[in-house]
mmCIF file of C-alpha atoms in Angstrom:
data_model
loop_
_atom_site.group_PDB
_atom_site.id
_atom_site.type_symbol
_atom_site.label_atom_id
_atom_site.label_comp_id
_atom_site.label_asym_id
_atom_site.label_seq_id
_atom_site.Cartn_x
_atom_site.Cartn_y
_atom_site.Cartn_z
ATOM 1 C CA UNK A 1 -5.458 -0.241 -31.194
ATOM 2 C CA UNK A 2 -2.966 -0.172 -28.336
ATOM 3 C CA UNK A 3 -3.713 0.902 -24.890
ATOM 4 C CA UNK A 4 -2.823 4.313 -24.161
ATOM 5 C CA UNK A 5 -2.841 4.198 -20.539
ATOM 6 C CA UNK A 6 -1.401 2.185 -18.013
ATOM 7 C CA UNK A 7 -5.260 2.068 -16.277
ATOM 8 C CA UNK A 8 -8.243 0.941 -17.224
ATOM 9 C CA UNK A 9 -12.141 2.182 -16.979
ATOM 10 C CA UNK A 10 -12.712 -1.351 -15.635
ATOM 11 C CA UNK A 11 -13.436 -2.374 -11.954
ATOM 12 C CA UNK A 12 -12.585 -5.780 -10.142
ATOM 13 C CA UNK A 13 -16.311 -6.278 -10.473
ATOM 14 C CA UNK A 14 -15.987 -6.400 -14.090
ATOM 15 C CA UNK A 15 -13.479 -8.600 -14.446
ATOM 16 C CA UNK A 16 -13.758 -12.641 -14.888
ATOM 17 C CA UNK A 17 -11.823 -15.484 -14.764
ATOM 18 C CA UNK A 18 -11.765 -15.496 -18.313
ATOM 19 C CA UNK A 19 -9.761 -12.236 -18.494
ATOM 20 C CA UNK A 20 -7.250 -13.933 -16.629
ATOM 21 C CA UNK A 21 -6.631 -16.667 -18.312
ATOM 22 C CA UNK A 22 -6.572 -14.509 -21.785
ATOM 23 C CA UNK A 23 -3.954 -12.052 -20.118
ATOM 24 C CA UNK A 24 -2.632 -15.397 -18.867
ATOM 25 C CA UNK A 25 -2.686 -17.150 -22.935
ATOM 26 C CA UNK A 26 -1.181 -13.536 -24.403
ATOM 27 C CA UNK A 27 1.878 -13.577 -21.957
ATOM 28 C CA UNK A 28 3.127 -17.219 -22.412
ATOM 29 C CA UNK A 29 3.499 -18.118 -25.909
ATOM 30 C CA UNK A 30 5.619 -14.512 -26.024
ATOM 31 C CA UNK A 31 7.679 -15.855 -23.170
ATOM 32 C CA UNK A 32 8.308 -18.622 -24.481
ATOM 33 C CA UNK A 33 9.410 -17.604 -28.027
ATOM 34 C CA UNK A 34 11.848 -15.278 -26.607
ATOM 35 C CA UNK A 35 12.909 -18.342 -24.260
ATOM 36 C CA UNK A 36 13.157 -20.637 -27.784
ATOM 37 C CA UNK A 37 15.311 -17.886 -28.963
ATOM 38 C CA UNK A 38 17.962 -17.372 -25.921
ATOM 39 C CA UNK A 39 21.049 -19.418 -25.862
ATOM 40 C CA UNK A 40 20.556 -22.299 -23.963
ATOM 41 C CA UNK A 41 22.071 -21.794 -20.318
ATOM 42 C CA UNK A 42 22.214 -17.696 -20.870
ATOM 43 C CA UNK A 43 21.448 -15.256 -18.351
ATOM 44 C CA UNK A 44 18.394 -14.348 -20.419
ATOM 45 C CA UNK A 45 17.315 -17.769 -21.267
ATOM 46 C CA UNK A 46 17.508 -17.638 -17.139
ATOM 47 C CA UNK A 47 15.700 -15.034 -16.310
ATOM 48 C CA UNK A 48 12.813 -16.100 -18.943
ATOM 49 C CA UNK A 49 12.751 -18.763 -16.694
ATOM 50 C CA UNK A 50 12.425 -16.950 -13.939
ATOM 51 C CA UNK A 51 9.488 -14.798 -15.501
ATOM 52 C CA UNK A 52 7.349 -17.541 -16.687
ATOM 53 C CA UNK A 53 7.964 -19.071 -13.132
ATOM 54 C CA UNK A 54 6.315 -15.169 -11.744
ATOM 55 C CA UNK A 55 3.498 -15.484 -14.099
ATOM 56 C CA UNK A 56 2.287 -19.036 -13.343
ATOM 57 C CA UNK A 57 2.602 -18.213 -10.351
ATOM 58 C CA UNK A 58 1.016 -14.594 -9.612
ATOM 59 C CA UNK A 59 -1.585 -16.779 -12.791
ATOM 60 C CA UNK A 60 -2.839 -19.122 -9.702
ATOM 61 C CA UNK A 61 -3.288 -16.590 -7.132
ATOM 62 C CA UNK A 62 -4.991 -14.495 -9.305
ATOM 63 C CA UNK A 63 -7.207 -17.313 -10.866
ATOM 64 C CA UNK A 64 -7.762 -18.437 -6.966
ATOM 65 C CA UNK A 65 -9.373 -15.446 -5.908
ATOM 66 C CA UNK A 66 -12.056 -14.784 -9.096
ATOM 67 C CA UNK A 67 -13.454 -18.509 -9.027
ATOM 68 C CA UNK A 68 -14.478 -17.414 -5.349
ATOM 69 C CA UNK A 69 -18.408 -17.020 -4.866
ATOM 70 C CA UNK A 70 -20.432 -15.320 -3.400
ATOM 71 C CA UNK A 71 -18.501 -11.664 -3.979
ATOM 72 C CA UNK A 72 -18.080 -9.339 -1.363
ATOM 73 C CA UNK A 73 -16.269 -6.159 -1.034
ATOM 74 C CA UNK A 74 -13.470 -7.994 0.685
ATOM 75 C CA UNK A 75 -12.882 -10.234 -2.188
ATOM 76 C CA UNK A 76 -12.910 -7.294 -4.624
ATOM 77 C CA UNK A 77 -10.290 -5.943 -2.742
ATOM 78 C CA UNK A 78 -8.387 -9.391 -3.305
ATOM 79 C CA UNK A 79 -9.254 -9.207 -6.834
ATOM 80 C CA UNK A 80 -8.489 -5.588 -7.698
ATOM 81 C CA UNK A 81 -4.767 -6.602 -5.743
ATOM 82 C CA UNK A 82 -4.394 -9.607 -7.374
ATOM 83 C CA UNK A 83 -5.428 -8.393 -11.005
ATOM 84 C CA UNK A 84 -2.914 -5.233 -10.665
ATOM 85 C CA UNK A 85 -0.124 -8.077 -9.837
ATOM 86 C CA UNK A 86 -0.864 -9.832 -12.846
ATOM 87 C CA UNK A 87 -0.952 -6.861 -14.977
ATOM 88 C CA UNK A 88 2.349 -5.641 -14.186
ATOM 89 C CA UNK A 89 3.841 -8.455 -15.587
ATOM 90 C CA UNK A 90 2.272 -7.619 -18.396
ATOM 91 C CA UNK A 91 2.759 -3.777 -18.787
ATOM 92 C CA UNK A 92 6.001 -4.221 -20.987
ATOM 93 C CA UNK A 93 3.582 -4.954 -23.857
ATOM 94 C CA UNK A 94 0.801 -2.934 -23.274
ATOM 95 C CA UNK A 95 1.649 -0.356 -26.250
ATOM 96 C CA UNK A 96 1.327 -3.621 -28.669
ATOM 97 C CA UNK A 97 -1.500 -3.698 -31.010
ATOM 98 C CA UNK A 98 -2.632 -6.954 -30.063
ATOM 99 C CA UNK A 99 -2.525 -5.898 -26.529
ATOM 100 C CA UNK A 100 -6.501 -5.694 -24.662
ATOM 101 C CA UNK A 101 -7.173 -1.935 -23.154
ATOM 102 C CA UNK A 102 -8.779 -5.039 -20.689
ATOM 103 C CA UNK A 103 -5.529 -6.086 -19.690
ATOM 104 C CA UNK A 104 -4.658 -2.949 -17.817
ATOM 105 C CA UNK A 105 -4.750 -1.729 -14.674
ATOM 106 C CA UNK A 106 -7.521 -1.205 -12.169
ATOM 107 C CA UNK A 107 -8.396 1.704 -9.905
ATOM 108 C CA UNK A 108 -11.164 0.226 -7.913
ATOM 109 C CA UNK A 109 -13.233 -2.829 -7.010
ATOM 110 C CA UNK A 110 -16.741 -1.683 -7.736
ATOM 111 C CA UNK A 111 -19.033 1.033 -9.435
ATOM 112 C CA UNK A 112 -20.151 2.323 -5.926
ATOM 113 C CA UNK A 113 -16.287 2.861 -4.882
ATOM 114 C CA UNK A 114 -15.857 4.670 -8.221
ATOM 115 C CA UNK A 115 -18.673 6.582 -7.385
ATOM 116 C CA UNK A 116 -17.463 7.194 -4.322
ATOM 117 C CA UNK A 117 -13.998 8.430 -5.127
ATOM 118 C CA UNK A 118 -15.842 11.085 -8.050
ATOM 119 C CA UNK A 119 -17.920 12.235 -5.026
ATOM 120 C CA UNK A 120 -14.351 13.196 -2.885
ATOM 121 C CA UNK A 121 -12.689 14.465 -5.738
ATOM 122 C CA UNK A 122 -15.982 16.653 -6.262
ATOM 123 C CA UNK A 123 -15.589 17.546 -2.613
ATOM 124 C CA UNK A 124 -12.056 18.772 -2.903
ATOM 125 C CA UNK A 125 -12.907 21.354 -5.081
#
């Protein structure tokens, strides 16, 4: 089922290195099909370029920060920023089928800063 939201009930905390590199395996082949399919030398084929040159790019930062140990809220941070990055290269396909509701985008790096946020909102009121 395709993701209905642009967000996800995930946290940075939940998220591995092995999200990344799925995300990561999803994009490319569909970059490069469309690449396959460009005239050779056309702005498109170009800018496919470009894009897979974004990905692999925004790929190793992102991969960078999650094979970091020990965690710490700092690095969450850093993941949460890094993840959302990644993601929005992806967002173009998130109402595909095939797509993960995984894939999306995060709010926040831990369960204590979601509970955290719920306890402001509950504030506000």
């Amino acid at each position: 089922m395709p993701a209905t939201t642009l967000y996800s009930n995930l946290t940075a905390e939940d998220l591995t290195l092995g999200d990344v590199d799925a995300l990561v395996g999803y994009l490319t082949p569909r970059l490069e099909k469309a690449k396959e399919d460009a005239p050779r030398g056309s702005d498109v084929s170009r800018a496919l370029s470009t894009l897979r040159r974004l990905l692999e790019a925004q790929a190793e930062d992102t991969r960078s920060v999650f094979a970091v140990a020990p965690v710490t809220e700092n690095l969450l941070d850093a993941r949460k920023r890094q993840w959302n990055n990644l993601t929005r290269l992806a967002l173009a396909w998130h109402t595909k089928d095939d797509f993960s509701d995984r894939w999306n985008l995060i709010h926040y790096r831990d369960a204590a800063a979601v509970a955290e946020a719920a306890a402001w909102r509950l504030s506000r009121l």
